[in-house]
Short mmCIF file of C-alpha atoms and ligand atoms in Angstrom, two decimals:
data_model
loop_
_atom_site.label_atom_id
_atom_site.label_comp_id
_atom_site.label_asym_id
_atom_site.label_seq_id
_atom_site.Cartn_x
_atom_site.Cartn_y
_atom_site.Cartn_z
CA MET A 1 -40.24 -48.91 60.52
CA PRO A 2 -41.21 -46.39 63.18
CA SER A 3 -39.73 -43.13 62.04
CA PRO A 4 -37.78 -41.53 64.92
CA ASN A 5 -39.99 -38.94 66.58
CA PRO A 6 -38.22 -35.68 65.79
CA MET A 7 -40.50 -33.72 68.10
CA VAL A 8 -38.66 -34.96 71.20
CA ALA A 9 -35.20 -33.73 72.24
CA ARG A 10 -32.94 -36.41 73.70
CA ALA A 11 -29.84 -36.47 75.86
CA ASP A 12 -28.55 -39.97 75.03
CA VAL A 13 -27.45 -39.22 71.48
CA PRO A 14 -24.04 -39.10 69.78
CA ARG A 15 -22.24 -35.84 69.08
CA ARG A 16 -22.33 -34.55 65.52
CA SER A 17 -18.61 -35.20 65.15
CA GLU A 18 -19.07 -38.85 66.20
CA ILE A 19 -21.52 -39.72 63.44
CA GLU A 20 -20.11 -42.34 61.10
CA VAL A 21 -20.77 -41.47 57.44
CA HIS A 22 -20.77 -43.45 54.22
CA GLN A 23 -21.05 -41.60 50.94
CA ALA A 24 -22.73 -43.67 48.25
CA SER A 25 -22.75 -42.97 44.55
CA ARG A 26 -24.20 -46.21 43.22
CA LEU A 27 -27.55 -47.59 44.28
CA LYS A 28 -26.23 -51.16 44.58
CA ASP A 29 -23.47 -50.00 46.91
CA ALA A 30 -25.91 -47.98 49.05
CA LEU A 31 -28.27 -50.94 49.44
CA GLU A 32 -25.46 -53.36 50.34
CA VAL A 33 -24.11 -51.02 52.99
CA MET A 34 -27.62 -50.55 54.41
CA ALA A 35 -28.30 -54.31 54.42
CA ALA A 36 -25.05 -55.02 56.27
CA GLY A 37 -25.76 -52.27 58.82
CA ALA A 38 -29.27 -53.54 59.48
CA ALA A 39 -27.96 -57.12 59.87
CA GLU A 40 -25.39 -56.11 62.50
CA GLY A 41 -27.95 -54.04 64.41
CA LYS A 42 -26.30 -50.72 63.51
CA PRO A 43 -28.52 -49.31 60.74
CA TRP A 44 -27.58 -46.43 58.46
CA MET A 45 -29.96 -43.49 58.26
CA PRO A 46 -30.10 -41.92 54.80
CA VAL A 47 -29.51 -38.22 54.29
CA ALA A 48 -30.81 -36.77 51.03
CA GLY A 49 -31.14 -32.95 51.06
CA GLY A 50 -30.63 -32.81 54.84
CA THR A 51 -33.29 -30.12 55.32
CA ASP A 52 -35.04 -32.21 57.95
CA LEU A 53 -32.23 -34.38 59.30
CA MET A 54 -29.72 -31.55 59.82
CA VAL A 55 -32.28 -29.65 61.91
CA TRP A 56 -33.03 -32.76 63.98
CA ILE A 57 -29.29 -33.23 64.62
CA THR A 58 -28.82 -29.57 65.59
CA GLN A 59 -31.75 -29.76 67.98
CA ARG A 60 -30.53 -33.15 69.28
CA ARG A 61 -33.87 -34.77 68.51
CA VAL A 62 -32.66 -37.46 66.13
CA VAL A 63 -28.92 -38.05 65.99
CA PRO A 64 -28.22 -41.30 64.17
CA ALA A 65 -24.95 -43.12 64.92
CA ARG A 66 -24.55 -43.79 61.20
CA VAL A 67 -25.58 -41.75 58.18
CA ILE A 68 -25.48 -42.77 54.55
CA ASP A 69 -25.32 -39.85 52.12
CA ILE A 70 -27.53 -40.71 49.14
CA TRP A 71 -27.59 -37.22 47.52
CA ASN A 72 -25.45 -38.42 44.57
CA VAL A 73 -26.85 -41.93 44.16
CA ASP A 74 -27.51 -42.70 40.51
CA GLY A 75 -30.96 -43.55 39.18
CA MET A 76 -32.88 -41.82 41.99
CA ARG A 77 -33.40 -38.42 40.37
CA GLY A 78 -35.37 -37.11 37.44
CA ILE A 79 -38.91 -36.95 36.14
CA GLU A 80 -40.24 -39.22 33.42
CA GLU A 81 -43.51 -39.49 31.58
CA THR A 82 -44.97 -42.83 30.53
CA GLU A 83 -48.27 -43.47 28.84
CA GLY A 84 -50.38 -43.71 31.98
CA SER A 85 -48.31 -42.02 34.65
CA ILE A 86 -45.51 -39.69 35.60
CA THR A 87 -42.60 -40.99 37.64
CA LEU A 88 -40.37 -38.93 39.92
CA GLY A 89 -37.09 -40.14 41.43
CA ALA A 90 -37.06 -39.91 45.25
CA LEU A 91 -34.15 -37.45 45.13
CA THR A 92 -36.07 -35.02 42.93
CA SER A 93 -35.92 -31.61 44.61
CA TYR A 94 -38.72 -29.08 44.88
CA ALA A 95 -36.73 -26.82 42.53
CA GLU A 96 -36.69 -29.60 39.91
CA VAL A 97 -40.44 -30.13 40.32
CA ARG A 98 -41.01 -26.39 39.80
CA ARG A 99 -38.95 -26.43 36.59
CA SER A 100 -40.61 -29.55 35.16
CA GLU A 101 -42.89 -29.16 32.14
CA VAL A 102 -44.15 -32.73 32.59
CA VAL A 103 -45.37 -32.07 36.13
CA ALA A 104 -46.86 -28.71 35.12
CA GLU A 105 -48.79 -30.40 32.32
CA TRP A 106 -50.14 -33.41 34.23
CA VAL A 107 -50.16 -32.67 37.97
CA PRO A 108 -49.94 -28.89 38.40
CA PRO A 109 -50.86 -29.06 42.13
CA LEU A 110 -47.51 -30.75 42.78
CA VAL A 111 -45.81 -27.66 41.32
CA ASP A 112 -47.90 -25.48 43.64
CA ALA A 113 -47.00 -27.63 46.65
CA ALA A 114 -43.28 -27.45 45.71
CA ARG A 115 -43.49 -23.69 45.22
CA TRP A 116 -44.60 -23.09 48.80
CA CYS A 117 -42.39 -25.66 50.54
CA GLY A 118 -40.07 -23.55 52.64
CA ALA A 119 -38.36 -20.98 50.43
CA ALA A 120 -35.79 -21.10 47.61
CA GLN A 121 -33.00 -22.44 49.85
CA ILE A 122 -35.16 -25.33 51.05
CA GLN A 123 -36.42 -26.01 47.54
CA SER A 124 -32.88 -26.43 46.16
CA ARG A 125 -32.13 -29.27 48.56
CA GLY A 126 -35.39 -30.66 49.95
CA THR A 127 -36.49 -33.85 48.16
CA LEU A 128 -39.78 -35.62 47.58
CA GLY A 129 -38.38 -38.83 49.09
CA GLY A 130 -37.34 -36.91 52.22
CA ASN A 131 -40.78 -35.33 52.51
CA ILE A 132 -42.41 -38.78 52.32
CA ALA A 133 -39.93 -40.68 54.54
CA GLY A 134 -39.87 -37.85 57.09
CA SER A 135 -43.51 -38.82 57.72
CA SER A 136 -44.65 -35.48 59.13
CA PRO A 137 -48.43 -35.10 58.91
CA ALA A 138 -47.66 -31.54 57.72
CA GLY A 139 -45.61 -32.65 54.68
CA ASP A 140 -46.89 -30.41 51.91
CA THR A 141 -46.59 -32.82 48.97
CA LEU A 142 -48.32 -35.68 50.78
CA PRO A 143 -51.97 -34.69 50.12
CA VAL A 144 -51.19 -34.64 46.41
CA PHE A 145 -49.61 -38.11 46.40
CA SER A 146 -52.51 -39.36 48.50
CA ALA A 147 -55.42 -37.93 46.51
CA TRP A 148 -53.82 -38.82 43.15
CA ASP A 149 -53.43 -42.55 44.08
CA ALA A 150 -49.62 -42.48 43.85
CA GLU A 151 -47.48 -45.58 44.25
CA LEU A 152 -44.02 -45.84 45.82
CA THR A 153 -41.23 -48.13 44.74
CA LEU A 154 -39.13 -49.24 47.73
CA VAL A 155 -35.81 -51.04 47.21
CA SER A 156 -33.37 -53.11 49.21
CA THR A 157 -30.87 -55.85 48.35
CA ALA A 158 -33.90 -58.19 48.44
CA GLY A 159 -35.33 -56.37 45.41
CA ALA A 160 -37.96 -53.76 44.68
CA ARG A 161 -41.54 -53.67 45.90
CA VAL A 162 -44.33 -51.34 44.88
CA VAL A 163 -46.64 -50.10 47.62
CA LYS A 164 -49.66 -47.87 47.40
CA PHE A 165 -49.03 -44.46 48.92
CA ALA A 166 -52.35 -44.96 50.73
CA ASP A 167 -50.83 -47.94 52.61
CA PHE A 168 -47.41 -46.39 53.35
CA TYR A 169 -48.17 -44.72 56.69
CA THR A 170 -49.17 -47.09 59.46
CA GLY A 171 -49.51 -44.53 62.28
CA TYR A 172 -48.15 -41.21 63.53
CA ARG A 173 -44.64 -41.03 62.03
CA GLN A 174 -44.73 -44.77 61.27
CA ASN A 175 -44.29 -46.17 57.80
CA LEU A 176 -43.56 -49.33 55.86
CA LEU A 177 -39.84 -48.63 55.25
CA GLN A 178 -37.50 -51.31 56.58
CA GLU A 179 -34.12 -50.29 58.05
CA ASP A 180 -32.33 -51.42 54.89
CA GLU A 181 -34.78 -49.90 52.41
CA LEU A 182 -34.83 -46.73 50.33
CA ILE A 183 -37.66 -45.02 48.56
CA LEU A 184 -36.56 -45.23 44.93
CA ARG A 185 -39.35 -43.41 43.10
CA ILE A 186 -42.91 -42.17 43.15
CA SER A 187 -45.35 -42.81 40.37
CA ILE A 188 -48.54 -40.76 39.86
CA PRO A 189 -51.31 -41.92 37.48
CA LYS A 190 -52.27 -39.21 34.99
CA PRO A 191 -55.68 -37.79 35.88
CA ALA A 192 -58.46 -37.87 33.27
CA ALA A 193 -58.31 -35.01 30.77
CA GLY A 194 -60.35 -32.04 31.96
CA SER A 195 -60.00 -32.88 35.66
CA LEU A 196 -60.13 -30.07 38.20
CA GLN A 197 -56.85 -30.33 40.13
CA VAL A 198 -56.06 -28.22 43.20
CA PHE A 199 -53.47 -27.89 45.96
CA HIS A 200 -54.47 -25.41 48.66
CA LYS A 201 -52.17 -24.52 51.56
CA VAL A 202 -53.43 -22.57 54.55
CA GLY A 203 -50.60 -21.13 56.64
CA THR A 204 -49.52 -17.96 58.40
CA ARG A 205 -47.56 -16.90 55.33
CA ARG A 206 -47.16 -18.65 52.01
CA ALA A 207 -43.42 -19.34 52.13
CA GLN A 208 -41.41 -20.81 55.01
CA SER A 209 -44.37 -21.71 57.20
CA ILE A 210 -45.59 -25.04 58.46
CA SER A 211 -49.08 -25.53 57.08
CA LYS A 212 -52.14 -25.34 59.30
CA VAL A 213 -54.23 -27.26 56.77
CA MET A 214 -53.48 -28.43 53.23
CA LEU A 215 -55.83 -29.92 50.66
CA GLY A 216 -55.17 -32.03 47.60
CA PHE A 217 -58.26 -32.23 45.41
CA ARG A 218 -58.90 -33.74 41.99
CA GLY A 219 -62.26 -34.34 40.40
CA HIS A 220 -63.83 -35.06 37.06
CA LEU A 221 -67.41 -34.87 35.84
CA GLY A 222 -68.77 -37.44 33.36
CA ALA A 223 -70.74 -36.55 30.22
CA ASP A 224 -74.00 -36.78 32.22
CA GLY A 225 -72.75 -34.20 34.74
CA THR A 226 -72.29 -36.65 37.61
CA VAL A 227 -69.02 -37.02 39.51
CA GLU A 228 -67.10 -39.71 37.67
CA ASP A 229 -63.87 -39.58 39.66
CA VAL A 230 -62.81 -37.74 42.79
CA GLY A 231 -59.84 -37.76 45.18
CA ILE A 232 -59.72 -35.63 48.34
CA SER A 233 -56.87 -35.63 50.89
CA PHE A 234 -55.93 -33.33 53.74
CA GLY A 235 -52.68 -32.68 55.58
CA SER A 236 -52.40 -31.52 59.20
CA VAL A 237 -55.93 -32.58 60.19
CA ALA A 238 -55.01 -36.07 61.44
CA PRO A 239 -51.91 -37.97 62.70
CA ILE A 240 -51.14 -38.96 59.10
CA VAL A 241 -52.07 -37.48 55.75
CA LEU A 242 -55.78 -38.19 55.46
CA ARG A 243 -57.58 -39.52 52.41
CA MET A 244 -61.34 -38.82 52.66
CA PRO A 245 -63.14 -41.93 51.27
CA ARG A 246 -66.45 -41.18 53.01
CA THR A 247 -66.59 -37.63 51.69
CA GLU A 248 -65.71 -38.93 48.23
CA SER A 249 -68.49 -41.55 48.44
CA ALA A 250 -70.95 -38.81 49.34
CA VAL A 251 -70.46 -37.25 45.90
CA ARG A 252 -69.23 -40.00 43.57
CA GLY A 253 -71.82 -40.81 40.88
CA LYS A 254 -74.00 -37.85 41.92
CA VAL A 255 -74.90 -34.48 40.49
CA LEU A 256 -73.28 -31.77 42.62
CA ASP A 257 -76.40 -29.84 43.65
CA THR A 258 -76.59 -27.82 46.87
CA ASP A 259 -78.01 -30.71 48.92
CA THR A 260 -75.26 -33.10 47.82
CA ILE A 261 -72.53 -30.56 48.57
CA ASP A 262 -74.06 -29.75 52.00
CA ALA A 263 -74.18 -33.45 52.84
CA ALA A 264 -70.55 -33.97 51.75
CA VAL A 265 -69.40 -31.01 53.85
CA ARG A 266 -71.10 -32.56 56.91
CA VAL A 267 -69.41 -35.91 56.26
CA ALA A 268 -66.04 -34.16 55.86
CA GLY A 269 -66.48 -32.55 59.30
CA ASP A 270 -66.82 -36.04 60.81
CA GLU A 271 -64.05 -37.55 58.76
CA VAL A 272 -61.19 -35.23 59.81
CA VAL A 273 -59.59 -35.79 63.23
CA PRO A 274 -57.63 -32.60 63.88
CA ILE A 275 -55.76 -31.71 67.07
CA ASP A 276 -55.15 -28.47 68.95
CA ASP A 277 -51.53 -27.40 68.74
CA VAL A 278 -49.40 -24.27 68.72
CA ARG A 279 -50.37 -23.47 65.15
CA SER A 280 -54.18 -23.84 65.28
CA SER A 281 -57.12 -25.20 67.21
CA ALA A 282 -58.93 -28.37 66.17
CA THR A 283 -62.14 -26.39 65.72
CA TYR A 284 -60.44 -23.98 63.33
CA ARG A 285 -58.87 -26.78 61.33
CA ARG A 286 -62.19 -28.65 61.00
CA ARG A 287 -63.97 -25.49 59.83
CA VAL A 288 -61.23 -24.68 57.31
CA ALA A 289 -61.31 -28.26 55.96
CA GLN A 290 -65.08 -28.07 55.52
CA ASN A 291 -64.86 -24.68 53.80
CA LEU A 292 -62.27 -26.04 51.39
CA VAL A 293 -64.41 -29.09 50.57
CA ARG A 294 -67.36 -26.79 49.85
CA ARG A 295 -65.27 -24.43 47.77
CA TYR A 296 -63.78 -27.04 45.49
CA LEU A 297 -66.90 -29.22 45.14
CA THR A 298 -68.68 -26.04 44.04
CA ALA A 299 -65.87 -25.29 41.59
CA LEU A 300 -66.11 -28.88 40.29
CA SER A 301 -69.87 -28.54 39.80
CA LYS A 302 -69.20 -25.58 37.49
CA SER A 303 -66.27 -27.19 35.65
CA MET B 1 -12.36 -37.02 56.77
CA LYS B 2 -10.66 -35.20 53.87
CA ILE B 3 -13.09 -33.35 51.62
CA ASP B 4 -12.17 -31.48 48.43
CA MET B 5 -14.36 -28.46 47.85
CA LYS B 6 -14.10 -25.62 45.40
CA VAL B 7 -14.95 -22.32 47.06
CA ASN B 8 -15.06 -19.08 45.07
CA GLY B 9 -13.02 -20.69 42.31
CA THR B 10 -10.25 -22.07 44.54
CA LEU B 11 -9.91 -25.76 45.37
CA HIS B 12 -9.49 -26.47 49.10
CA THR B 13 -8.99 -29.71 50.98
CA VAL B 14 -10.49 -29.64 54.46
CA ASP B 15 -10.21 -32.31 57.14
CA VAL B 16 -13.48 -32.24 59.09
CA PRO B 17 -16.13 -34.58 60.54
CA PRO B 18 -18.35 -35.38 57.55
CA MET B 19 -21.59 -34.25 59.22
CA LYS B 20 -20.07 -30.92 60.29
CA ARG B 21 -22.24 -28.11 58.94
CA LEU B 22 -20.92 -26.52 55.76
CA LEU B 23 -21.51 -23.20 57.57
CA ASP B 24 -18.94 -24.07 60.26
CA THR B 25 -16.55 -25.54 57.72
CA LEU B 26 -16.57 -22.27 55.78
CA ARG B 27 -16.23 -20.07 58.84
CA ASP B 28 -13.87 -22.12 61.07
CA ASP B 29 -11.80 -24.15 58.65
CA LEU B 30 -11.63 -21.80 55.66
CA ARG B 31 -11.91 -18.56 57.68
CA LEU B 32 -14.59 -17.27 55.32
CA THR B 33 -16.61 -15.44 57.93
CA GLY B 34 -18.80 -13.48 55.51
CA THR B 35 -21.36 -16.29 55.76
CA LYS B 36 -23.39 -15.65 58.92
CA GLU B 37 -25.30 -17.82 61.35
CA GLY B 38 -28.73 -16.66 62.46
CA CYS B 39 -31.09 -19.42 63.48
CA GLY B 40 -29.08 -22.55 62.64
CA GLU B 41 -32.34 -24.23 61.61
CA GLY B 42 -32.96 -23.27 57.99
CA GLU B 43 -35.41 -20.47 58.73
CA CYS B 44 -33.49 -17.21 58.33
CA GLY B 45 -31.18 -17.48 55.31
CA ALA B 46 -28.26 -15.65 56.96
CA CYS B 47 -26.07 -18.65 56.09
CA THR B 48 -27.07 -18.69 52.39
CA VAL B 49 -24.40 -19.76 49.90
CA LEU B 50 -24.62 -20.96 46.31
CA ILE B 51 -23.86 -24.59 45.42
CA ASP B 52 -23.43 -25.03 41.69
CA GLY B 53 -25.46 -21.84 41.26
CA GLU B 54 -28.38 -22.86 43.50
CA VAL B 55 -29.19 -21.08 46.79
CA VAL B 56 -28.87 -23.28 49.87
CA ASN B 57 -28.73 -22.80 53.64
CA SER B 58 -25.20 -23.81 54.63
CA CYS B 59 -26.42 -24.64 58.16
CA LEU B 60 -28.38 -27.55 56.62
CA VAL B 61 -25.67 -28.94 54.33
CA PRO B 62 -23.31 -31.55 55.78
CA ALA B 63 -19.68 -30.84 54.85
CA ILE B 64 -19.50 -34.12 52.97
CA GLN B 65 -21.99 -32.77 50.43
CA GLY B 66 -19.45 -30.03 49.64
CA GLN B 67 -17.28 -32.72 48.03
CA GLY B 68 -16.78 -32.01 44.34
CA VAL B 69 -19.18 -29.07 44.05
CA HIS B 70 -18.58 -25.37 43.48
CA ILE B 71 -19.54 -23.17 46.42
CA VAL B 72 -19.87 -19.40 46.12
CA THR B 73 -19.91 -17.28 49.28
CA VAL B 74 -20.31 -13.53 49.59
CA GLU B 75 -16.50 -13.21 49.47
CA GLY B 76 -16.63 -14.54 45.90
CA LEU B 77 -18.91 -11.88 44.44
CA ALA B 78 -16.68 -8.85 44.01
CA ASP B 79 -14.16 -8.74 41.18
CA GLY B 80 -11.11 -7.29 42.91
CA ASP B 81 -12.18 -3.85 44.12
CA THR B 82 -15.22 -3.79 41.88
CA LEU B 83 -18.33 -4.84 43.75
CA HIS B 84 -20.98 -7.01 42.14
CA PRO B 85 -23.91 -4.82 40.97
CA VAL B 86 -26.13 -6.33 43.68
CA GLN B 87 -23.61 -5.35 46.38
CA GLN B 88 -23.16 -1.87 44.89
CA LYS B 89 -26.91 -1.21 44.78
CA PHE B 90 -27.42 -2.47 48.36
CA ILE B 91 -25.05 0.34 49.39
CA GLU B 92 -26.63 3.02 47.17
CA TYR B 93 -30.22 2.15 48.06
CA VAL B 94 -29.51 1.40 51.74
CA GLY B 95 -30.58 -2.23 51.45
CA THR B 96 -28.47 -2.97 54.51
CA GLN B 97 -28.46 -1.77 58.10
CA CYS B 98 -26.93 -4.07 60.75
CA GLY B 99 -25.69 -6.32 57.97
CA ILE B 100 -26.34 -9.76 59.44
CA CYS B 101 -28.82 -10.71 56.73
CA THR B 102 -26.92 -8.96 53.94
CA PRO B 103 -24.54 -11.67 52.67
CA GLY B 104 -27.46 -14.09 52.36
CA MET B 105 -29.76 -11.47 50.82
CA VAL B 106 -27.14 -10.52 48.26
CA LEU B 107 -26.55 -14.14 47.25
CA ALA B 108 -30.29 -14.93 47.03
CA ALA B 109 -30.71 -11.82 44.86
CA LYS B 110 -27.76 -12.77 42.66
CA ALA B 111 -29.16 -16.26 42.12
CA LEU B 112 -32.49 -14.72 41.07
CA LEU B 113 -30.86 -12.26 38.66
CA ASP B 114 -28.71 -15.00 37.12
CA GLU B 115 -31.97 -16.60 35.98
CA ASN B 116 -34.20 -13.59 35.49
CA LEU B 117 -32.86 -10.12 34.74
CA SER B 118 -36.32 -8.51 34.76
CA PRO B 119 -38.02 -9.74 37.93
CA THR B 120 -41.19 -8.10 39.22
CA ARG B 121 -41.22 -6.87 42.82
CA GLU B 122 -43.37 -9.90 43.63
CA GLU B 123 -40.76 -12.23 42.11
CA ILE B 124 -38.05 -10.51 44.15
CA ARG B 125 -40.13 -11.00 47.30
CA GLU B 126 -40.52 -14.69 46.53
CA ALA B 127 -36.79 -15.11 45.86
CA ILE B 128 -35.87 -13.60 49.25
CA ALA B 129 -38.77 -15.18 51.19
CA GLY B 130 -36.26 -17.43 52.97
CA ASN B 131 -34.06 -14.48 54.05
CA LEU B 132 -35.27 -12.69 57.15
CA CYS B 133 -34.30 -9.10 57.93
CA ARG B 134 -35.19 -7.43 61.21
CA CYS B 135 -33.87 -3.99 60.27
CA THR B 136 -34.82 -2.68 56.85
CA GLY B 137 -38.47 -3.57 56.46
CA TYR B 138 -37.54 -5.19 53.12
CA GLN B 139 -38.66 -2.33 50.82
CA LYS B 140 -35.16 -0.93 50.45
CA ILE B 141 -33.82 -4.41 49.80
CA ILE B 142 -36.34 -4.85 47.00
CA ASP B 143 -35.43 -1.38 45.66
CA SER B 144 -31.76 -2.40 45.68
CA VAL B 145 -32.41 -5.62 43.78
CA GLU B 146 -34.54 -3.79 41.22
CA ALA B 147 -31.77 -1.24 40.69
CA ALA B 148 -29.17 -4.00 40.34
CA ALA B 149 -31.37 -5.74 37.77
CA ALA B 150 -31.61 -2.51 35.77
CA GLN B 151 -27.86 -2.05 35.83
CA MET B 152 -27.21 -5.66 34.84
CA ARG B 153 -29.71 -5.37 31.95
CA GLU B 154 -27.81 -2.33 30.72
CA GLY B 155 -24.55 -4.27 31.02
CA ALA B 156 -26.03 -7.17 29.11
CA ASN B 157 -27.20 -4.87 26.28
CA ALA B 158 -23.98 -2.87 26.07
C1 LIG C 401 -36.95 -23.79 57.13
C2 LIG C 401 -37.65 -25.04 56.68
C3 LIG C 401 -38.86 -24.93 56.03
C4 LIG C 401 -39.54 -26.08 55.61
N1 LIG C 401 -40.73 -25.92 54.98
C5 LIG C 401 -41.43 -27.02 54.61
C6 LIG C 401 -42.71 -26.87 54.00
O1 LIG C 401 -43.20 -25.76 53.77
N2 LIG C 401 -43.38 -28.00 53.67
C7 LIG C 401 -42.86 -29.24 53.90
O2 LIG C 401 -43.52 -30.22 53.59
N3 LIG C 401 -41.66 -29.41 54.47
C8 LIG C 401 -40.93 -28.32 54.84
N4 LIG C 401 -39.71 -28.48 55.45
C9 LIG C 401 -39.22 -29.84 55.74
C10 LIG C 401 -38.26 -30.45 54.69
O3 LIG C 401 -37.62 -29.44 53.96
C11 LIG C 401 -38.98 -31.38 53.72
O4 LIG C 401 -39.64 -32.40 54.44
C12 LIG C 401 -38.01 -32.02 52.71
O5 LIG C 401 -38.75 -32.58 51.66
C13 LIG C 401 -37.12 -33.10 53.30
O6 LIG C 401 -36.32 -33.65 52.26
P1 LIG C 401 -34.75 -33.86 52.46
O7 LIG C 401 -34.24 -34.53 51.24
O8 LIG C 401 -34.10 -32.61 52.85
O9 LIG C 401 -34.76 -34.87 53.70
P2 LIG C 401 -33.58 -35.34 54.67
O10 LIG C 401 -33.45 -34.36 55.78
O11 LIG C 401 -32.37 -35.68 53.90
O12 LIG C 401 -34.24 -36.69 55.22
C14 LIG C 401 -35.44 -36.68 55.99
C15 LIG C 401 -35.78 -38.10 56.43
O13 LIG C 401 -36.11 -38.91 55.31
C16 LIG C 401 -35.24 -40.02 55.17
N5 LIG C 401 -35.02 -40.19 53.72
C17 LIG C 401 -34.71 -39.20 52.82
N6 LIG C 401 -34.69 -39.69 51.57
C18 LIG C 401 -35.01 -41.01 51.66
C19 LIG C 401 -35.16 -42.06 50.70
N7 LIG C 401 -35.02 -41.86 49.38
N8 LIG C 401 -35.49 -43.31 51.14
C20 LIG C 401 -35.66 -43.52 52.48
N9 LIG C 401 -35.53 -42.57 53.43
C21 LIG C 401 -35.20 -41.33 53.03
C22 LIG C 401 -34.02 -39.66 55.98
O14 LIG C 401 -33.37 -40.81 56.47
C23 LIG C 401 -34.62 -38.82 57.11
O15 LIG C 401 -35.14 -39.66 58.10
C24 LIG C 401 -38.99 -27.36 55.85
C25 LIG C 401 -37.74 -27.47 56.48
C26 LIG C 401 -37.07 -26.31 56.91
C27 LIG C 401 -35.75 -26.44 57.59
S1 LIG C 402 -28.52 -19.92 60.03
FE1 LIG C 402 -28.97 -21.15 58.33
S2 LIG C 402 -30.94 -20.52 57.84
FE2 LIG C 402 -30.62 -19.45 59.68
S1 LIG C 403 -29.92 -5.41 57.91
FE1 LIG C 403 -30.13 -6.11 59.95
S2 LIG C 403 -31.14 -8.01 59.65
FE2 LIG C 403 -31.19 -7.16 57.68
#
């Protein structure tokens, strides 16, 4: 489903007071209402924490005719640990991520990303599902989900389907969600013990700022000192969150000596496709991305 | 739509469009005008209230999400004529000038101190990072919160 482009203000939208609202408390009920709406050509747009949607409505960029409030829907919240992965309900807030011992133990960069999303007020309400579905290339948690090979479970009355996070975005603000579908949960495979795991946000200030560049980085050296596993993703350097397979290939299976790192940094410069905008120039973003690749490959070589 | 919301301990029923901002519901329908509007876009924190103890921007909460929760606004902090320690210390340490940011600052500080009675100055800064103040330069606000923490620690030990 193309996500509405919230960067464009529109005149032909309903007034706030005209929005029809359904409040759901059970998942089955929410999905049935959404299926019926989609079938009659009047879809329901979910609101979770509202930290994106309420701003879009105020600025008259996206004003849906119908909103379904999913904040209290059962079975969409909470963090669980299984043998190979950790699973987070789509309604899990940044505040819950920050409080979670499971996330801190297995994927600490997600805690760092949550810590610098907006400020406390945003973290109480903003959800992981909203960050993903909102489809902004500047979504702070997205480089972590991308580099850690996360999977999403999407549900509708037709059932559940699991999609790779890597396949979820199909273009700028476009994703695989159908009009009658919700993101139910996110599952992240546990990285190998001893992995270097990093989230790095570059912005004008740490809190309450839209990132200029963010990096999600995880890597692991084998017993012989070569790179056994690596995942590198950037936010805000391309129309969608960008996994860096060519940069990863430049180091996977190799010893991280100076030549290898230099070569990977060159590849990274080609692999990002940043734009100039009000926050930064493309040149700046490319340079920052390359510096971050160098910094964390060097750290990995010493790990 | 009729929505039941508990505000500062009292149950109210309001009849409002469900996507109306909680901010406007508090100010227009419940006449609780202590909660301020600054940016209307989640950036400034002037509209901060507590929902079930958590800080939120009321300009980003649809009224319907006020159903069944407990909302605390700045009007709910004082106990009769006795100000909450955070309010008292904002006066003593001049943590307020024009006052627009103050209700939100005070609530963000209270939420911090409810969880952590011995915050560092850095932790105080992080807790109020979503509350912008164009007057004080922040140092006196941080002084006020530190002083309130000290008083509340004394109260807790007494
Ligand atoms: C002041 C401010 C600062 C911010 N700072 C940051 C920041 O630093 N980093 C960052 O990444 N973001 C930031 N944001 C953006 C926003 O807070 C996050 O994207 C947040 O995660 C959105 O979650 P939500 O639950 O509030 O989404 P909502 O506003 O409720 O929804 C957003 C979109 O997602 C859809 N949606 C939500 N949940 C689901 C679901 N389960 N299934 C299907 N669709 C769904 C909605 O229909 C809507 O289209 C900021 C916002 C503000 C106002
Ligand atoms: S008015 Fe709500 S954050 Fe500024
Ligand atoms: S006292 Fe004026 S904005 Fe803070």
